[in-house]
PDB file of C-alpha atoms in Angstrom:
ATOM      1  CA  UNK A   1     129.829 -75.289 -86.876  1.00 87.00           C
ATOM      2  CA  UNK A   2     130.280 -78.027 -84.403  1.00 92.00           C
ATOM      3  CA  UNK A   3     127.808 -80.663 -84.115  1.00 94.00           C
ATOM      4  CA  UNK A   4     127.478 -82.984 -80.620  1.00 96.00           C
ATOM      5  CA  UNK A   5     125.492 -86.498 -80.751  1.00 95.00           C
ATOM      6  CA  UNK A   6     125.170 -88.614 -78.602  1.00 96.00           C
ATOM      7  CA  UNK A   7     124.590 -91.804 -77.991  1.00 96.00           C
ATOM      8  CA  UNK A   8     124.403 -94.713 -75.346  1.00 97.00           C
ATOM      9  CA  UNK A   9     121.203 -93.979 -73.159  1.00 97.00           C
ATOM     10  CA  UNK A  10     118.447 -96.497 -72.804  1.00 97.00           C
ATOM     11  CA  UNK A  11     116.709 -98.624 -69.469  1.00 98.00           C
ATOM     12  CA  UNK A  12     118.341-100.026 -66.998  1.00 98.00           C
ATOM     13  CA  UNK A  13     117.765-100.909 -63.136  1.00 98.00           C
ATOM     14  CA  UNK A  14     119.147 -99.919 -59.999  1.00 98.00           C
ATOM     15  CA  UNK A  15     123.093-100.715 -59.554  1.00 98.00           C
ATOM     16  CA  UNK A  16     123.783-101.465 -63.632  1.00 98.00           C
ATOM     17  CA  UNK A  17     126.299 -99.145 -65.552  1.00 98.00           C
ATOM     18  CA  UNK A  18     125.736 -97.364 -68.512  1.00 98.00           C
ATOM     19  CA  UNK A  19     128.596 -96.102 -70.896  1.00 97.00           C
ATOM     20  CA  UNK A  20     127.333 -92.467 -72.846  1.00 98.00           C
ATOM     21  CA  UNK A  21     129.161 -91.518 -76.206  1.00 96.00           C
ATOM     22  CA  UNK A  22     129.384 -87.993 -77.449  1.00 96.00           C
ATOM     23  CA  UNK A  23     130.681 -87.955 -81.177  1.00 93.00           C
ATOM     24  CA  UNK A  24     132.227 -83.935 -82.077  1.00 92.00           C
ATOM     25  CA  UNK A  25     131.847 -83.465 -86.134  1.00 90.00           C
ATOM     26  CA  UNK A  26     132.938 -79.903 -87.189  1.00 89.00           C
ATOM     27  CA  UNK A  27     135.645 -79.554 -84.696  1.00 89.00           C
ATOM     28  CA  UNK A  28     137.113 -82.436 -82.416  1.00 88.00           C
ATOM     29  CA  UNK A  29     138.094 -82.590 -78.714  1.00 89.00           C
ATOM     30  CA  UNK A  30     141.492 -82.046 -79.342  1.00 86.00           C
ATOM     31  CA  UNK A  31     140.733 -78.155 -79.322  1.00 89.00           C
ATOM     32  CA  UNK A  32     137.216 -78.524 -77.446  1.00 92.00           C
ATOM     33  CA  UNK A  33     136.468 -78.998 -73.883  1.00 94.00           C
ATOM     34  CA  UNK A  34     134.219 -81.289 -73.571  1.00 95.00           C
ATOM     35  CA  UNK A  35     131.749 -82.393 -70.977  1.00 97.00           C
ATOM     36  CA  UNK A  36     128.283 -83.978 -69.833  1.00 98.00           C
ATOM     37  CA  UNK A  37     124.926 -81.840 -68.285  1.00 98.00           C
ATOM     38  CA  UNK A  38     121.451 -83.871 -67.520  1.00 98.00           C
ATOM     39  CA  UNK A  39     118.216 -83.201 -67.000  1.00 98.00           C
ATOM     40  CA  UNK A  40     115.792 -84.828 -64.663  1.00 97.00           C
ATOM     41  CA  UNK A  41     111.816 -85.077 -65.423  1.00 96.00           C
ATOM     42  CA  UNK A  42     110.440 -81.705 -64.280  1.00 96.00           C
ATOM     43  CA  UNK A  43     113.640 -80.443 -63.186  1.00 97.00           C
ATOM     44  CA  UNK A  44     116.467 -78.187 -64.601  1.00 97.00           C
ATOM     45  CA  UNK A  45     119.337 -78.983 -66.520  1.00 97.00           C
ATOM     46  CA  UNK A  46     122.448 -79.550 -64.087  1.00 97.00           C
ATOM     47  CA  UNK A  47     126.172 -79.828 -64.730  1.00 97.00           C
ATOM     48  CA  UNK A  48     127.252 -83.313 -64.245  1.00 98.00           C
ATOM     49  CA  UNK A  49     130.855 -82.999 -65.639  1.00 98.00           C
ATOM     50  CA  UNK A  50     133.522 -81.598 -68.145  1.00 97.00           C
ATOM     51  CA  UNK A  51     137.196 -82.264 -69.180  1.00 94.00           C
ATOM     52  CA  UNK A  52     139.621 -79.924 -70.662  1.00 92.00           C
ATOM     53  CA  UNK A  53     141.288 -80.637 -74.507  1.00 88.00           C
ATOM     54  CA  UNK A  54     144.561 -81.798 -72.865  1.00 80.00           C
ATOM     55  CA  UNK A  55     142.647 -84.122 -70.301  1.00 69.00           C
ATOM     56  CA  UNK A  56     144.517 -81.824 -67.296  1.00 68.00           C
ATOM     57  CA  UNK A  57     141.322 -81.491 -66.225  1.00 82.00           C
ATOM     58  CA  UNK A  58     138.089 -82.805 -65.314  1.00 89.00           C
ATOM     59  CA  UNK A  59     135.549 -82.445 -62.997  1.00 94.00           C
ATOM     60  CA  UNK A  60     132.301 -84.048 -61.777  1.00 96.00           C
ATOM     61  CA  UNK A  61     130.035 -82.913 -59.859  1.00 96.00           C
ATOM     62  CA  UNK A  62     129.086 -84.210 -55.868  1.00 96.00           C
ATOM     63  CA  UNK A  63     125.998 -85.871 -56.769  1.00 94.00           C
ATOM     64  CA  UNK A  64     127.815 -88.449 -58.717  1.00 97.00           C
ATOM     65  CA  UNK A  65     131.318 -88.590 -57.332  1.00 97.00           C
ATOM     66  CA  UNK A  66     132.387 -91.714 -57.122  1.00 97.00           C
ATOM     67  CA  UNK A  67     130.160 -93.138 -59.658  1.00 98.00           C
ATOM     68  CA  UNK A  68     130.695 -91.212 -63.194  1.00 98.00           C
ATOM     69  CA  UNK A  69     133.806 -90.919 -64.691  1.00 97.00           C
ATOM     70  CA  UNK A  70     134.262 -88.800 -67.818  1.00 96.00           C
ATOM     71  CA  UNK A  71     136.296 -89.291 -70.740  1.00 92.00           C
ATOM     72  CA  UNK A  72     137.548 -88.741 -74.042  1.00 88.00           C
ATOM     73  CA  UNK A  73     139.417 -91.092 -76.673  1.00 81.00           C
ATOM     74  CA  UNK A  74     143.257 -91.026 -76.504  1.00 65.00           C
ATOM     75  CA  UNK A  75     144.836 -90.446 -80.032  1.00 65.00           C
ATOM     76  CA  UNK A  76     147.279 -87.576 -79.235  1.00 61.00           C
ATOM     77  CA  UNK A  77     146.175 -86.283 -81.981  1.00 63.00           C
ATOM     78  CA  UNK A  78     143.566 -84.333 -83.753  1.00 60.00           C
ATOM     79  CA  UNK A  79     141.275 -87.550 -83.998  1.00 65.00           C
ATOM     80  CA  UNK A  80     140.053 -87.088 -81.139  1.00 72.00           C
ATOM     81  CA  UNK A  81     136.204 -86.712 -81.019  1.00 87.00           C
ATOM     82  CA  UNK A  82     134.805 -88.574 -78.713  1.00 92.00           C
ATOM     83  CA  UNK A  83     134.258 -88.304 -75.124  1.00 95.00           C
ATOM     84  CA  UNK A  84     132.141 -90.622 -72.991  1.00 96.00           C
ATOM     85  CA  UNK A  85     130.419 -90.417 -69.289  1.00 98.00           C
ATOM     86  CA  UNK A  86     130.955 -94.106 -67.482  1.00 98.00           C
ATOM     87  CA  UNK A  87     128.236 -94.461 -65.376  1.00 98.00           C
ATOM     88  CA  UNK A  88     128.514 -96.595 -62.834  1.00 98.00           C
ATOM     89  CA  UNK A  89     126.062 -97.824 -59.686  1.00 98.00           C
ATOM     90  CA  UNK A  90     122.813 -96.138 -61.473  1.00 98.00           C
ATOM     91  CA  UNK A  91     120.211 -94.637 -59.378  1.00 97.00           C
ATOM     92  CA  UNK A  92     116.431 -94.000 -59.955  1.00 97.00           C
ATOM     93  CA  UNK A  93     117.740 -90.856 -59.025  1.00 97.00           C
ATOM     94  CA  UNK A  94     120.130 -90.807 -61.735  1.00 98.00           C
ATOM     95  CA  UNK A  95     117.399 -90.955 -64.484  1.00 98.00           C
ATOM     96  CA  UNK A  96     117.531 -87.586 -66.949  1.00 98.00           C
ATOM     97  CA  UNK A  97     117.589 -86.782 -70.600  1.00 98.00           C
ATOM     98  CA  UNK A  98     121.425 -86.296 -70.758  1.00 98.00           C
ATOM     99  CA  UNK A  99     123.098 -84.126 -72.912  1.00 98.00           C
ATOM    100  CA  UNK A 100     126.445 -83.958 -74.608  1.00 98.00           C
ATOM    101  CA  UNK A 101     128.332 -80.135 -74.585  1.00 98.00           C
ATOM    102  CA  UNK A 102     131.540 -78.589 -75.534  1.00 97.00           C
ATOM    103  CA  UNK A 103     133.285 -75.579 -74.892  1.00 96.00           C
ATOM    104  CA  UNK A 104     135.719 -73.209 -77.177  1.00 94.00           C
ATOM    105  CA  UNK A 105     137.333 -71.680 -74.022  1.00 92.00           C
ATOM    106  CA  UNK A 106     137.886 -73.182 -70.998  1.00 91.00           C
ATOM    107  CA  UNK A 107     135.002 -74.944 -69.365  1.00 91.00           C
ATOM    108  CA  UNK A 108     135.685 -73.940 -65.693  1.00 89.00           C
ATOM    109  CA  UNK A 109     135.454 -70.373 -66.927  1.00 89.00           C
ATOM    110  CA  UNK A 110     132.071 -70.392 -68.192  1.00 90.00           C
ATOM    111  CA  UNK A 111     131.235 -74.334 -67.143  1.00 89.00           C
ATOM    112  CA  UNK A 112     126.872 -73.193 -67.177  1.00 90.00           C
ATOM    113  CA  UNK A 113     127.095 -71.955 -70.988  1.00 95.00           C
ATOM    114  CA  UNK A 114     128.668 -74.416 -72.981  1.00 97.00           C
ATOM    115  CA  UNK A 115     128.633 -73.325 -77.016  1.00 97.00           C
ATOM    116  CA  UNK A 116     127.510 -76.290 -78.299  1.00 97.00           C
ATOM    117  CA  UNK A 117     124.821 -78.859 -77.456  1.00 97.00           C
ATOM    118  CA  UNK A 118     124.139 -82.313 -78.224  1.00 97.00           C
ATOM    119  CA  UNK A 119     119.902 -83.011 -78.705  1.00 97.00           C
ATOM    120  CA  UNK A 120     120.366 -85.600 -75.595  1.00 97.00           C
ATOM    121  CA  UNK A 121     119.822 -89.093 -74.794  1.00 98.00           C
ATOM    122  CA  UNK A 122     117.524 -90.478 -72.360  1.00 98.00           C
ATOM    123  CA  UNK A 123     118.720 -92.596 -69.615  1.00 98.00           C
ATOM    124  CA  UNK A 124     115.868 -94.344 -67.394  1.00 98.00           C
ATOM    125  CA  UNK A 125     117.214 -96.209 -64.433  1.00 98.00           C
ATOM    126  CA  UNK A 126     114.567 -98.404 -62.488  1.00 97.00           C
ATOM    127  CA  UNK A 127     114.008 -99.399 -58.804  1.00 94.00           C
TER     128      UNK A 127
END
């Protein structure tokens, strides 16, 4: 069983950046894609981005292209279990419970049904 948490959220205003952690226990990143969704107040959750075990590679989505860059820790190794969403030039926009997910196959081949969640972590970013 894998578990996801993350960590990182919290208030900020318009233009700050924001660093979100996503700790794997169980299984690590090493043989996990790994990868970020959100979810804004009233809204559905929405892919924001993913990156494959080998960091080949990673994606974001439009809406914050440019601005979020995802992650993961380089050990080379199986220690790897951590992969983070910088956040960069934050929105009001931007604000969304956002959740940590990981994949056993290949994200881009199933990138709206991840297999494992994190609970999420609330990100607030003020005008």
């Amino acid at each position: 069983q894998v578990q996801l948490e993350e960590s990182g959220g919290g208030l900020v205003q318009a233009g700050d950046s924001l660093t979100l952690s996503c700790v794997a226990n169980g299984r690590t990143f090493s043989s996990l894609d790994g990868g970020w969704f959100r979810q804004p107040p009233g809204l559905e959750r929405e892919f924001v981005a993913a990156i494959s075990r080998a960091r080949k590679t990673s994606h974001v989505s439009d809406s914050v292209k440019g601005r979020f860059t995802i992650s993961k820790n380089n050990t080379g190794d199986s220690t790897e279990s951590t992969v983070y969403l910088q956040m960069n030039s934050l929105k009001p926009e931007d604000t969304a419970i956002y959740f940590c997910a990981a994949w056993s196959d290949r994200w881009y081949r199933s990138q709206q049904k991840p297999d494992y969640w994190g609970q999420g972590t609330q990100v607030t970013v003020s005008s």
